[in-house]
JSON list of C-alpha atoms in Angstrom, two decimals:
[
{"chain": "E", "resi": 11, "resn": "UNK", "atom": "CA", "xyz": [38.44, -13.46, -27.16]},
{"chain": "E", "resi": 12, "resn": "UNK", "atom": "CA", "xyz": [41.99, -14.62, -25.94]},
{"chain": "E", "resi": 13, "resn": "UNK", "atom": "CA", "xyz": [42.17, -16.85, -22.82]},
{"chain": "E", "resi": 14, "resn": "UNK", "atom": "CA", "xyz": [43.71, -13.99, -20.91]},
{"chain": "E", "resi": 15, "resn": "UNK", "atom": "CA", "xyz": [40.79, -11.56, -21.59]},
{"chain": "E", "resi": 16, "resn": "UNK", "atom": "CA", "xyz": [38.38, -14.49, -20.81]},
{"chain": "E", "resi": 17, "resn": "UNK", "atom": "CA", "xyz": [39.99, -14.81, -17.41]},
{"chain": "E", "resi": 18, "resn": "UNK", "atom": "CA", "xyz": [40.23, -11.22, -16.77]},
{"chain": "E", "resi": 19, "resn": "UNK", "atom": "CA", "xyz": [36.49, -10.85, -17.72]},
{"chain": "E", "resi": 20, "resn": "UNK", "atom": "CA", "xyz": [35.34, -13.37, -14.83]},
{"chain": "E", "resi": 21, "resn": "UNK", "atom": "CA", "xyz": [37.65, -11.36, -12.53]},
{"chain": "E", "resi": 22, "resn": "UNK", "atom": "CA", "xyz": [36.10, -7.82, -13.29]},
{"chain": "E", "resi": 23, "resn": "UNK", "atom": "CA", "xyz": [32.68, -9.21, -13.34]},
{"chain": "E", "resi": 24, "resn": "UNK", "atom": "CA", "xyz": [33.15, -10.90, -10.05]},
{"chain": "E", "resi": 25, "resn": "UNK", "atom": "CA", "xyz": [34.58, -7.60, -8.39]},
{"chain": "E", "resi": 26, "resn": "UNK", "atom": "CA", "xyz": [31.79, -5.75, -10.05]},
{"chain": "E", "resi": 27, "resn": "UNK", "atom": "CA", "xyz": [28.92, -7.94, -8.77]},
{"chain": "E", "resi": 28, "resn": "UNK", "atom": "CA", "xyz": [30.39, -8.49, -5.18]},
{"chain": "E", "resi": 29, "resn": "UNK", "atom": "CA", "xyz": [30.67, -4.70, -5.25]},
{"chain": "E", "resi": 30, "resn": "UNK", "atom": "CA", "xyz": [27.32, -3.35, -6.53]},
{"chain": "E", "resi": 31, "resn": "UNK", "atom": "CA", "xyz": [25.31, -6.31, -4.56]},
{"chain": "E", "resi": 32, "resn": "UNK", "atom": "CA", "xyz": [25.29, -3.95, -1.53]},
{"chain": "E", "resi": 33, "resn": "UNK", "atom": "CA", "xyz": [23.54, -1.17, -3.40]},
{"chain": "E", "resi": 34, "resn": "UNK", "atom": "CA", "xyz": [20.03, -2.79, -3.53]},
{"chain": "E", "resi": 35, "resn": "UNK", "atom": "CA", "xyz": [20.49, -3.58, 0.37]},
{"chain": "E", "resi": 36, "resn": "UNK", "atom": "CA", "xyz": [21.34, 0.08, 0.92]},
{"chain": "E", "resi": 37, "resn": "UNK", "atom": "CA", "xyz": [18.42, 1.21, -0.99]},
{"chain": "E", "resi": 38, "resn": "UNK", "atom": "CA", "xyz": [16.04, -1.31, 0.75]},
{"chain": "E", "resi": 39, "resn": "UNK", "atom": "CA", "xyz": [17.16, -0.19, 4.11]},
{"chain": "E", "resi": 40, "resn": "UNK", "atom": "CA", "xyz": [16.67, 3.36, 3.00]},
{"chain": "E", "resi": 41, "resn": "UNK", "atom": "CA", "xyz": [13.21, 2.72, 1.71]},
{"chain": "E", "resi": 42, "resn": "UNK", "atom": "CA", "xyz": [11.94, 0.50, 4.63]},
{"chain": "E", "resi": 43, "resn": "UNK", "atom": "CA", "xyz": [13.78, 2.45, 7.33]},
{"chain": "E", "resi": 44, "resn": "UNK", "atom": "CA", "xyz": [14.67, -0.72, 8.98]},
{"chain": "E", "resi": 45, "resn": "UNK", "atom": "CA", "xyz": [17.63, -3.11, 9.28]},
{"chain": "E", "resi": 46, "resn": "UNK", "atom": "CA", "xyz": [16.68, -5.02, 12.26]},
{"chain": "E", "resi": 47, "resn": "UNK", "atom": "CA", "xyz": [17.38, -8.36, 10.48]},
{"chain": "E", "resi": 48, "resn": "UNK", "atom": "CA", "xyz": [20.73, -7.34, 9.13]},
{"chain": "E", "resi": 49, "resn": "UNK", "atom": "CA", "xyz": [23.55, -8.64, 11.64]},
{"chain": "E", "resi": 50, "resn": "UNK", "atom": "CA", "xyz": [25.50, -5.82, 13.30]},
{"chain": "E", "resi": 51, "resn": "UNK", "atom": "CA", "xyz": [28.51, -8.22, 13.84]},
{"chain": "E", "resi": 52, "resn": "UNK", "atom": "CA", "xyz": [28.41, -9.01, 10.26]},
{"chain": "E", "resi": 53, "resn": "UNK", "atom": "CA", "xyz": [28.68, -5.39, 9.22]},
{"chain": "E", "resi": 54, "resn": "UNK", "atom": "CA", "xyz": [31.49, -4.67, 11.65]},
{"chain": "E", "resi": 55, "resn": "UNK", "atom": "CA", "xyz": [33.49, -8.02, 10.50]},
{"chain": "E", "resi": 56, "resn": "UNK", "atom": "CA", "xyz": [32.96, -7.06, 7.01]},
{"chain": "E", "resi": 57, "resn": "UNK", "atom": "CA", "xyz": [33.89, -3.49, 7.46]},
{"chain": "E", "resi": 58, "resn": "UNK", "atom": "CA", "xyz": [37.24, -4.39, 9.10]},
{"chain": "E", "resi": 59, "resn": "UNK", "atom": "CA", "xyz": [37.87, -7.04, 6.25]},
{"chain": "E", "resi": 60, "resn": "UNK", "atom": "CA", "xyz": [37.34, -4.40, 3.83]},
{"chain": "E", "resi": 61, "resn": "UNK", "atom": "CA", "xyz": [39.97, -1.97, 5.60]},
{"chain": "E", "resi": 62, "resn": "UNK", "atom": "CA", "xyz": [42.38, -5.22, 5.52]},
{"chain": "E", "resi": 63, "resn": "UNK", "atom": "CA", "xyz": [41.69, -5.44, 1.67]},
{"chain": "E", "resi": 64, "resn": "UNK", "atom": "CA", "xyz": [42.31, -1.75, 1.11]},
{"chain": "E", "resi": 65, "resn": "UNK", "atom": "CA", "xyz": [45.53, -1.93, 2.89]},
{"chain": "E", "resi": 66, "resn": "UNK", "atom": "CA", "xyz": [46.50, -5.11, 1.06]},
{"chain": "E", "resi": 67, "resn": "UNK", "atom": "CA", "xyz": [45.51, -3.35, -2.31]},
{"chain": "E", "resi": 68, "resn": "UNK", "atom": "CA", "xyz": [47.58, -0.34, -1.35]},
{"chain": "E", "resi": 69, "resn": "UNK", "atom": "CA", "xyz": [50.69, -2.65, -0.58]},
{"chain": "E", "resi": 70, "resn": "UNK", "atom": "CA", "xyz": [50.44, -4.83, -3.75]},
{"chain": "E", "resi": 71, "resn": "UNK", "atom": "CA", "xyz": [49.51, -1.72, -5.72]},
{"chain": "E", "resi": 72, "resn": "UNK", "atom": "CA", "xyz": [46.31, -3.33, -7.14]},
{"chain": "E", "resi": 73, "resn": "UNK", "atom": "CA", "xyz": [44.05, -0.63, -8.43]},
{"chain": "E", "resi": 74, "resn": "UNK", "atom": "CA", "xyz": [41.02, -3.24, -8.99]},
{"chain": "E", "resi": 75, "resn": "UNK", "atom": "CA", "xyz": [41.32, -4.34, -5.35]},
{"chain": "E", "resi": 76, "resn": "UNK", "atom": "CA", "xyz": [41.54, -0.77, -4.12]},
{"chain": "E", "resi": 77, "resn": "UNK", "atom": "CA", "xyz": [38.46, 0.44, -6.20]},
{"chain": "E", "resi": 78, "resn": "UNK", "atom": "CA", "xyz": [36.25, -2.34, -5.57]},
{"chain": "E", "resi": 79, "resn": "UNK", "atom": "CA", "xyz": [36.82, -2.50, -1.80]},
{"chain": "E", "resi": 80, "resn": "UNK", "atom": "CA", "xyz": [36.64, 1.32, -1.33]},
{"chain": "E", "resi": 81, "resn": "UNK", "atom": "CA", "xyz": [33.09, 1.29, -2.88]},
{"chain": "E", "resi": 82, "resn": "UNK", "atom": "CA", "xyz": [32.00, -1.73, -1.01]},
{"chain": "E", "resi": 83, "resn": "UNK", "atom": "CA", "xyz": [33.44, -0.19, 2.17]},
{"chain": "E", "resi": 84, "resn": "UNK", "atom": "CA", "xyz": [31.17, 3.12, 1.38]},
{"chain": "E", "resi": 85, "resn": "UNK", "atom": "CA", "xyz": [28.04, 1.01, 0.69]},
{"chain": "E", "resi": 86, "resn": "UNK", "atom": "CA", "xyz": [28.56, -1.06, 3.77]},
{"chain": "E", "resi": 87, "resn": "UNK", "atom": "CA", "xyz": [29.39, 1.78, 5.89]},
{"chain": "E", "resi": 88, "resn": "UNK", "atom": "CA", "xyz": [26.33, 3.52, 4.81]},
{"chain": "E", "resi": 89, "resn": "UNK", "atom": "CA", "xyz": [24.01, 0.55, 5.71]},
{"chain": "E", "resi": 90, "resn": "UNK", "atom": "CA", "xyz": [25.79, 0.50, 9.26]},
{"chain": "E", "resi": 91, "resn": "UNK", "atom": "CA", "xyz": [24.95, 4.13, 9.77]},
{"chain": "E", "resi": 92, "resn": "UNK", "atom": "CA", "xyz": [21.30, 3.72, 8.69]},
{"chain": "E", "resi": 93, "resn": "UNK", "atom": "CA", "xyz": [20.92, 0.54, 10.90]},
{"chain": "E", "resi": 94, "resn": "UNK", "atom": "CA", "xyz": [22.30, 2.59, 13.76]},
{"chain": "E", "resi": 95, "resn": "UNK", "atom": "CA", "xyz": [19.99, 5.43, 13.19]},
{"chain": "E", "resi": 96, "resn": "UNK", "atom": "CA", "xyz": [16.81, 3.65, 12.34]},
{"chain": "E", "resi": 97, "resn": "UNK", "atom": "CA", "xyz": [17.49, 1.32, 15.36]},
{"chain": "E", "resi": 98, "resn": "UNK", "atom": "CA", "xyz": [17.70, 4.61, 17.69]},
{"chain": "E", "resi": 99, "resn": "UNK", "atom": "CA", "xyz": [14.44, 5.97, 16.10]},
{"chain": "E", "resi": 100, "resn": "UNK", "atom": "CA", "xyz": [12.49, 2.81, 16.87]},
{"chain": "E", "resi": 101, "resn": "UNK", "atom": "CA", "xyz": [13.30, 2.75, 20.44]},
{"chain": "Z", "resi": 27, "resn": "UNK", "atom": "CA", "xyz": [58.25, -10.26, 10.18]},
{"chain": "Z", "resi": 28, "resn": "UNK", "atom": "CA", "xyz": [59.46, -9.52, 6.63]},
{"chain": "Z", "resi": 29, "resn": "UNK", "atom": "CA", "xyz": [57.73, -6.99, 4.42]},
{"chain": "Z", "resi": 30, "resn": "UNK", "atom": "CA", "xyz": [56.16, -10.01, 2.37]},
{"chain": "Z", "resi": 31, "resn": "UNK", "atom": "CA", "xyz": [54.77, -11.52, 5.33]},
{"chain": "Z", "resi": 32, "resn": "UNK", "atom": "CA", "xyz": [53.37, -8.46, 6.55]},
{"chain": "Z", "resi": 33, "resn": "UNK", "atom": "CA", "xyz": [51.42, -8.01, 3.21]},
{"chain": "Z", "resi": 34, "resn": "UNK", "atom": "CA", "xyz": [50.38, -11.63, 2.99]},
{"chain": "Z", "resi": 35, "resn": "UNK", "atom": "CA", "xyz": [49.09, -11.20, 6.66]},
{"chain": "Z", "resi": 36, "resn": "UNK", "atom": "CA", "xyz": [46.71, -8.50, 5.59]},
{"chain": "Z", "resi": 37, "resn": "UNK", "atom": "CA", "xyz": [45.59, -10.40, 2.62]},
{"chain": "Z", "resi": 38, "resn": "UNK", "atom": "CA", "xyz": [44.62, -13.57, 4.69]},
{"chain": "Z", "resi": 39, "resn": "UNK", "atom": "CA", "xyz": [43.17, -11.24, 7.40]},
{"chain": "Z", "resi": 40, "resn": "UNK", "atom": "CA", "xyz": [41.09, -9.72, 4.87]},
{"chain": "Z", "resi": 41, "resn": "UNK", "atom": "CA", "xyz": [39.90, -12.91, 3.13]},
{"chain": "Z", "resi": 42, "resn": "UNK", "atom": "CA", "xyz": [39.40, -14.59, 6.59]},
{"chain": "Z", "resi": 43, "resn": "UNK", "atom": "CA", "xyz": [37.18, -11.47, 7.85]},
{"chain": "Z", "resi": 44, "resn": "UNK", "atom": "CA", "xyz": [35.03, -11.13, 4.76]},
{"chain": "Z", "resi": 45, "resn": "UNK", "atom": "CA", "xyz": [34.25, -14.70, 4.66]},
{"chain": "Z", "resi": 46, "resn": "UNK", "atom": "CA", "xyz": [33.31, -15.33, 8.34]},
{"chain": "Z", "resi": 47, "resn": "UNK", "atom": "CA", "xyz": [31.51, -12.19, 8.48]},
{"chain": "Z", "resi": 48, "resn": "UNK", "atom": "CA", "xyz": [28.48, -13.74, 7.14]},
{"chain": "Z", "resi": 49, "resn": "UNK", "atom": "CA", "xyz": [28.38, -16.59, 9.97]},
{"chain": "Z", "resi": 50, "resn": "UNK", "atom": "CA", "xyz": [26.71, -14.01, 12.49]},
{"chain": "Z", "resi": 51, "resn": "UNK", "atom": "CA", "xyz": [24.22, -13.17, 9.82]},
{"chain": "Z", "resi": 52, "resn": "UNK", "atom": "CA", "xyz": [23.47, -16.75, 9.35]},
{"chain": "Z", "resi": 53, "resn": "UNK", "atom": "CA", "xyz": [23.12, -17.46, 13.02]},
{"chain": "Z", "resi": 54, "resn": "UNK", "atom": "CA", "xyz": [20.98, -14.19, 13.46]},
{"chain": "Z", "resi": 55, "resn": "UNK", "atom": "CA", "xyz": [18.63, -15.23, 10.61]},
{"chain": "Z", "resi": 56, "resn": "UNK", "atom": "CA", "xyz": [18.35, -18.77, 11.91]},
{"chain": "Z", "resi": 57, "resn": "UNK", "atom": "CA", "xyz": [17.64, -17.55, 15.59]},
{"chain": "Z", "resi": 58, "resn": "UNK", "atom": "CA", "xyz": [15.08, -14.73, 14.54]},
{"chain": "Z", "resi": 59, "resn": "UNK", "atom": "CA", "xyz": [13.46, -16.88, 11.74]},
{"chain": "Z", "resi": 60, "resn": "UNK", "atom": "CA", "xyz": [13.46, -13.56, 9.84]},
{"chain": "Z", "resi": 61, "resn": "UNK", "atom": "CA", "xyz": [15.42, -12.00, 6.84]},
{"chain": "Z", "resi": 62, "resn": "UNK", "atom": "CA", "xyz": [12.76, -9.59, 5.76]},
{"chain": "Z", "resi": 63, "resn": "UNK", "atom": "CA", "xyz": [15.10, -6.71, 5.94]},
{"chain": "Z", "resi": 64, "resn": "UNK", "atom": "CA", "xyz": [18.11, -8.56, 3.91]},
{"chain": "Z", "resi": 65, "resn": "UNK", "atom": "CA", "xyz": [17.55, -7.56, 0.41]},
{"chain": "Z", "resi": 66, "resn": "UNK", "atom": "CA", "xyz": [17.00, -10.70, -1.96]},
{"chain": "Z", "resi": 67, "resn": "UNK", "atom": "CA", "xyz": [18.62, -8.76, -5.03]},
{"chain": "Z", "resi": 68, "resn": "UNK", "atom": "CA", "xyz": [21.65, -8.27, -2.84]},
{"chain": "Z", "resi": 69, "resn": "UNK", "atom": "CA", "xyz": [21.96, -12.04, -2.12]},
{"chain": "Z", "resi": 70, "resn": "UNK", "atom": "CA", "xyz": [21.32, -12.99, -5.71]},
{"chain": "Z", "resi": 71, "resn": "UNK", "atom": "CA", "xyz": [23.83, -10.61, -7.08]},
{"chain": "Z", "resi": 72, "resn": "UNK", "atom": "CA", "xyz": [26.50, -11.41, -4.57]},
{"chain": "Z", "resi": 73, "resn": "UNK", "atom": "CA", "xyz": [26.09, -15.19, -5.15]},
{"chain": "Z", "resi": 74, "resn": "UNK", "atom": "CA", "xyz": [26.33, -14.57, -8.92]},
{"chain": "Z", "resi": 75, "resn": "UNK", "atom": "CA", "xyz": [29.60, -12.60, -7.91]},
{"chain": "Z", "resi": 76, "resn": "UNK", "atom": "CA", "xyz": [31.10, -15.50, -5.99]},
{"chain": "Z", "resi": 77, "resn": "UNK", "atom": "CA", "xyz": [30.51, -17.92, -8.62]},
{"chain": "Z", "resi": 78, "resn": "UNK", "atom": "CA", "xyz": [32.50, -15.70, -10.97]},
{"chain": "Z", "resi": 79, "resn": "UNK", "atom": "CA", "xyz": [35.26, -15.47, -8.34]},
{"chain": "Z", "resi": 80, "resn": "UNK", "atom": "CA", "xyz": [35.32, -19.30, -8.07]},
{"chain": "Z", "resi": 81, "resn": "UNK", "atom": "CA", "xyz": [35.71, -19.53, -11.92]},
{"chain": "Z", "resi": 82, "resn": "UNK", "atom": "CA", "xyz": [38.44, -16.73, -11.75]},
{"chain": "Z", "resi": 83, "resn": "UNK", "atom": "CA", "xyz": [40.14, -18.52, -8.81]},
{"chain": "Z", "resi": 84, "resn": "UNK", "atom": "CA", "xyz": [40.09, -21.85, -10.88]},
{"chain": "Z", "resi": 85, "resn": "UNK", "atom": "CA", "xyz": [41.38, -20.32, -13.99]},
{"chain": "Z", "resi": 86, "resn": "UNK", "atom": "CA", "xyz": [44.39, -18.48, -12.27]},
{"chain": "Z", "resi": 87, "resn": "UNK", "atom": "CA", "xyz": [44.92, -21.51, -9.79]},
{"chain": "Z", "resi": 88, "resn": "UNK", "atom": "CA", "xyz": [44.45, -19.44, -6.69]},
{"chain": "Z", "resi": 89, "resn": "UNK", "atom": "CA", "xyz": [43.71, -21.56, -3.65]},
{"chain": "Z", "resi": 90, "resn": "UNK", "atom": "CA", "xyz": [43.03, -18.62, -1.45]},
{"chain": "Z", "resi": 91, "resn": "UNK", "atom": "CA", "xyz": [40.50, -17.01, -3.81]},
{"chain": "Z", "resi": 92, "resn": "UNK", "atom": "CA", "xyz": [38.78, -20.51, -4.32]},
{"chain": "Z", "resi": 93, "resn": "UNK", "atom": "CA", "xyz": [38.77, -21.26, -0.60]},
{"chain": "Z", "resi": 94, "resn": "UNK", "atom": "CA", "xyz": [37.33, -17.98, 0.56]},
{"chain": "Z", "resi": 95, "resn": "UNK", "atom": "CA", "xyz": [34.72, -17.75, -2.06]},
{"chain": "Z", "resi": 96, "resn": "UNK", "atom": "CA", "xyz": [33.43, -21.22, -1.65]},
{"chain": "Z", "resi": 97, "resn": "UNK", "atom": "CA", "xyz": [33.03, -20.83, 2.04]},
{"chain": "Z", "resi": 98, "resn": "UNK", "atom": "CA", "xyz": [31.59, -17.23, 1.40]},
{"chain": "Z", "resi": 99, "resn": "UNK", "atom": "CA", "xyz": [29.13, -18.88, -1.13]},
{"chain": "Z", "resi": 100, "resn": "UNK", "atom": "CA", "xyz": [27.89, -21.63, 1.15]},
{"chain": "Z", "resi": 101, "resn": "UNK", "atom": "CA", "xyz": [27.30, -19.06, 3.94]},
{"chain": "Z", "resi": 102, "resn": "UNK", "atom": "CA", "xyz": [25.22, -16.73, 1.54]},
{"chain": "Z", "resi": 103, "resn": "UNK", "atom": "CA", "xyz": [23.39, -19.50, -0.18]},
{"chain": "Z", "resi": 104, "resn": "UNK", "atom": "CA", "xyz": [22.23, -20.79, 3.21]},
{"chain": "Z", "resi": 105, "resn": "UNK", "atom": "CA", "xyz": [21.04, -17.26, 4.10]},
{"chain": "Z", "resi": 106, "resn": "UNK", "atom": "CA", "xyz": [19.09, -17.09, 0.81]},
{"chain": "Z", "resi": 107, "resn": "UNK", "atom": "CA", "xyz": [17.38, -20.72, 1.53]},
{"chain": "Z", "resi": 108, "resn": "UNK", "atom": "CA", "xyz": [16.41, -19.49, 5.17]},
{"chain": "Z", "resi": 109, "resn": "UNK", "atom": "CA", "xyz": [15.02, -16.07, 3.62]},
{"chain": "Z", "resi": 110, "resn": "UNK", "atom": "CA", "xyz": [12.83, -17.88, 1.17]},
{"chain": "Z", "resi": 111, "resn": "UNK", "atom": "CA", "xyz": [11.92, -20.57, 3.73]},
{"chain": "Z", "resi": 112, "resn": "UNK", "atom": "CA", "xyz": [11.05, -17.96, 6.54]},
{"chain": "Z", "resi": 113, "resn": "UNK", "atom": "CA", "xyz": [9.34, -15.82, 3.89]},
{"chain": "Z", "resi": 114, "resn": "UNK", "atom": "CA", "xyz": [6.81, -18.54, 2.89]},
{"chain": "Z", "resi": 115, "resn": "UNK", "atom": "CA", "xyz": [6.21, -19.35, 6.60]},
{"chain": "Z", "resi": 116, "resn": "UNK", "atom": "CA", "xyz": [5.19, -15.75, 7.46]},
{"chain": "Z", "resi": 117, "resn": "UNK", "atom": "CA", "xyz": [2.48, -15.72, 4.50]}
]
Protein backbone atom coordinates (compact mmCIF):
# COMPACT_ATOMS: atom_id res chain seq x y z
CA UNK A 1 0.00 0.00 0.00
CA UNK A 2 1.43 3.42 -0.95
CA UNK A 3 1.73 6.15 1.68
CA UNK A 4 -1.09 8.08 -0.01
CA UNK A 5 -3.46 5.10 0.11
CA UNK A 6 -2.55 4.47 3.74
CA UNK A 7 -3.47 8.06 4.71
CA UNK A 8 -6.70 7.90 2.68
CA UNK A 9 -7.56 4.59 4.36
CA UNK A 10 -7.59 6.26 7.80
CA UNK A 11 -9.65 9.16 6.44
CA UNK A 12 -12.28 6.85 4.98
CA UNK A 13 -12.30 4.59 8.06
CA UNK A 14 -12.65 7.68 10.30
CA UNK A 15 -15.60 9.03 8.26
CA UNK A 16 -17.23 5.57 8.13
CA UNK A 17 -16.94 4.94 11.90
CA UNK A 18 -18.07 8.41 13.07
CA UNK A 19 -21.06 8.04 10.69
CA UNK A 20 -22.27 4.48 11.41
CA UNK A 21 -21.65 4.98 15.17
CA UNK A 22 -25.11 6.58 15.46
CA UNK A 23 -26.89 3.54 14.00
CA UNK A 24 -26.61 1.49 17.28
CA UNK A 25 -27.88 4.59 19.16
CA UNK A 26 -30.87 4.84 16.82
CA UNK A 27 -31.54 1.09 17.21
CA UNK A 28 -31.23 1.24 21.02
CA UNK A 29 -33.59 4.23 21.25
CA UNK A 30 -36.08 2.45 18.96
CA UNK A 31 -35.89 -0.76 21.04
CA UNK A 32 -36.04 0.77 24.53
CA UNK A 33 -38.50 3.53 23.50
CA UNK A 34 -36.46 5.86 25.72
CA UNK A 35 -33.86 8.55 25.15
CA UNK A 36 -34.16 10.47 28.44
CA UNK A 37 -30.40 10.18 29.07
CA UNK A 38 -29.58 11.54 25.59
CA UNK A 39 -29.05 15.32 25.81
CA UNK A 40 -31.49 17.38 23.69
CA UNK A 41 -28.98 20.27 23.57
CA UNK A 42 -26.32 17.87 22.26
CA UNK A 43 -28.60 16.68 19.45
CA UNK A 44 -29.57 20.24 18.45
CA UNK A 45 -25.97 21.58 18.50
CA UNK A 46 -24.74 18.48 16.64
CA UNK A 47 -27.47 18.79 13.95
CA UNK A 48 -26.70 22.51 13.40
CA UNK A 49 -23.00 21.55 13.18
CA UNK A 50 -23.81 18.87 10.59
CA UNK A 51 -25.75 21.43 8.49
CA UNK A 52 -22.62 23.64 8.58
CA UNK A 53 -20.48 20.62 7.49
CA UNK A 54 -22.93 19.99 4.59
CA UNK A 55 -22.72 23.67 3.50
CA UNK A 56 -18.90 23.48 3.81
CA UNK A 57 -18.84 20.21 1.80
CA UNK A 58 -20.98 21.79 -0.94
CA UNK A 59 -18.75 24.89 -1.08
CA UNK A 60 -15.46 22.99 -1.30
CA UNK A 61 -17.04 20.26 -3.52
CA UNK A 62 -16.06 17.43 -1.18
CA UNK A 63 -18.18 14.33 -1.82
CA UNK A 64 -16.81 12.45 1.28
CA UNK A 65 -17.68 15.36 3.62
CA UNK A 66 -21.13 15.66 2.00
CA UNK A 67 -22.00 11.95 2.07
CA UNK A 68 -20.71 11.31 5.62
CA UNK A 69 -22.48 14.35 7.07
CA UNK A 70 -25.80 13.84 5.24
CA UNK A 71 -26.00 10.23 6.54
CA UNK A 72 -24.95 11.33 10.07
CA UNK A 73 -27.62 14.07 9.89
CA UNK A 74 -30.34 11.53 8.93
CA UNK A 75 -29.37 9.21 11.84
CA UNK A 76 -29.22 12.03 14.42
CA UNK A 77 -32.40 13.71 13.17
CA UNK A 78 -34.17 10.33 13.55
CA UNK A 79 -32.83 10.00 17.13
CA UNK A 80 -34.13 13.54 17.87
CA UNK A 81 -37.60 12.70 16.47
CA UNK A 82 -37.75 9.43 18.49
CA UNK A 83 -36.61 11.28 21.64
CA UNK A 84 -39.39 13.87 21.24
CA UNK A 85 -42.06 11.21 20.46
CA UNK A 86 -41.08 8.93 23.38
CA UNK A 87 -40.74 11.89 25.73
CA UNK A 88 -44.35 12.93 24.95
CA UNK A 89 -45.62 9.36 25.37
CA UNK A 90 -44.03 9.10 28.82
CA UNK A 91 -45.84 12.19 30.15
CA UNK B 1 -16.21 38.95 3.79
CA UNK B 2 -14.40 37.29 0.89
CA UNK B 3 -15.73 34.01 -0.55
CA UNK B 4 -12.77 32.16 0.95
CA UNK B 5 -13.42 33.53 4.44
CA UNK B 6 -17.11 32.71 4.09
CA UNK B 7 -16.33 29.07 3.26
CA UNK B 8 -13.78 28.84 6.09
CA UNK B 9 -16.33 30.34 8.48
CA UNK B 10 -18.72 27.40 7.87
CA UNK B 11 -15.85 24.92 8.26
CA UNK B 12 -14.80 26.40 11.62
CA UNK B 13 -18.41 26.74 12.84
CA UNK B 14 -19.08 23.12 11.80
CA UNK B 15 -16.00 21.83 13.66
CA UNK B 16 -16.83 23.98 16.72
CA UNK B 17 -20.47 22.84 16.94
CA UNK B 18 -19.85 19.11 16.36
CA UNK B 19 -17.12 19.33 19.05
CA UNK B 20 -18.84 21.32 21.82
CA UNK B 21 -22.14 19.42 21.22
CA UNK B 22 -20.86 16.65 23.54
CA UNK B 23 -20.31 19.04 26.47
CA UNK B 24 -24.07 19.23 27.33
CA UNK B 25 -24.21 15.39 27.10
CA UNK B 26 -21.26 15.12 29.51
CA UNK B 27 -22.90 17.63 31.88
CA UNK B 28 -26.29 15.85 31.71
CA UNK B 29 -24.70 12.44 32.41
CA UNK B 30 -22.75 13.94 35.33
CA UNK B 31 -25.88 15.57 36.76
CA UNK B 32 -28.34 12.68 36.35
CA UNK B 33 -25.71 9.99 37.17
CA UNK B 34 -27.26 7.92 34.39
CA UNK B 35 -26.37 7.09 30.80
CA UNK B 36 -28.44 3.93 30.33
CA UNK B 37 -30.08 5.32 27.17
CA UNK B 38 -26.69 6.20 25.65
CA UNK B 39 -25.52 3.33 23.41
CA UNK B 40 -22.22 1.73 24.49
CA UNK B 41 -21.60 0.50 20.93
CA UNK B 42 -22.09 4.06 19.64
CA UNK B 43 -19.50 5.42 22.09
CA UNK B 44 -16.95 2.70 21.21
CA UNK B 45 -17.39 3.03 17.41
CA UNK B 46 -17.29 6.84 17.69
CA UNK B 47 -14.10 6.78 19.82
CA UNK B 48 -12.34 4.40 17.38
CA UNK B 49 -13.47 6.71 14.55
CA UNK B 50 -12.04 9.74 16.39
CA UNK B 51 -8.68 7.94 16.81
CA UNK B 52 -8.69 7.39 13.03
CA UNK B 53 -9.46 11.12 12.50
CA UNK B 54 -6.54 12.02 14.82
CA UNK B 55 -4.16 9.70 12.86
CA UNK B 56 -5.50 11.21 9.60
CA UNK B 57 -5.04 14.75 10.98
CA UNK B 58 -1.45 13.95 12.00
CA UNK B 59 -0.67 12.43 8.58
CA UNK B 60 -2.05 15.36 6.54
CA UNK B 61 -0.77 17.93 9.11
CA UNK B 62 -4.20 19.44 9.69
CA UNK B 63 -4.34 21.37 12.97
CA UNK B 64 -8.17 21.95 12.78
CA UNK B 65 -8.84 18.20 12.30
CA UNK B 66 -6.42 17.37 15.14
CA UNK B 67 -7.73 19.93 17.65
CA UNK B 68 -11.44 19.26 16.97
CA UNK B 69 -11.06 15.48 17.18
CA UNK B 70 -8.80 15.45 20.26
CA UNK B 71 -11.32 17.61 22.18
CA UNK B 72 -14.26 15.50 20.91
CA UNK B 73 -12.34 12.37 21.97
CA UNK B 74 -11.80 13.74 25.52
CA UNK B 75 -15.53 14.59 25.89
CA UNK B 76 -16.73 11.22 24.57
CA UNK B 77 -14.15 9.22 26.52
CA UNK B 78 -15.35 11.00 29.68
CA UNK B 79 -18.98 10.13 28.82
CA UNK B 80 -17.91 6.47 28.35
CA UNK B 81 -16.11 6.41 31.74
CA UNK B 82 -19.14 7.98 33.49
CA UNK B 83 -21.50 5.50 31.77
CA UNK B 84 -19.39 2.54 32.99
CA UNK B 85 -19.06 3.96 36.55
CA UNK B 86 -22.79 4.77 36.92
CA UNK B 87 -23.78 1.45 35.33
CA UNK B 88 -21.73 -0.42 37.99
CA UNK B 89 -23.19 1.71 40.80
CA UNK B 90 -26.74 0.88 39.70
CA UNK B 91 -26.20 -2.90 39.92
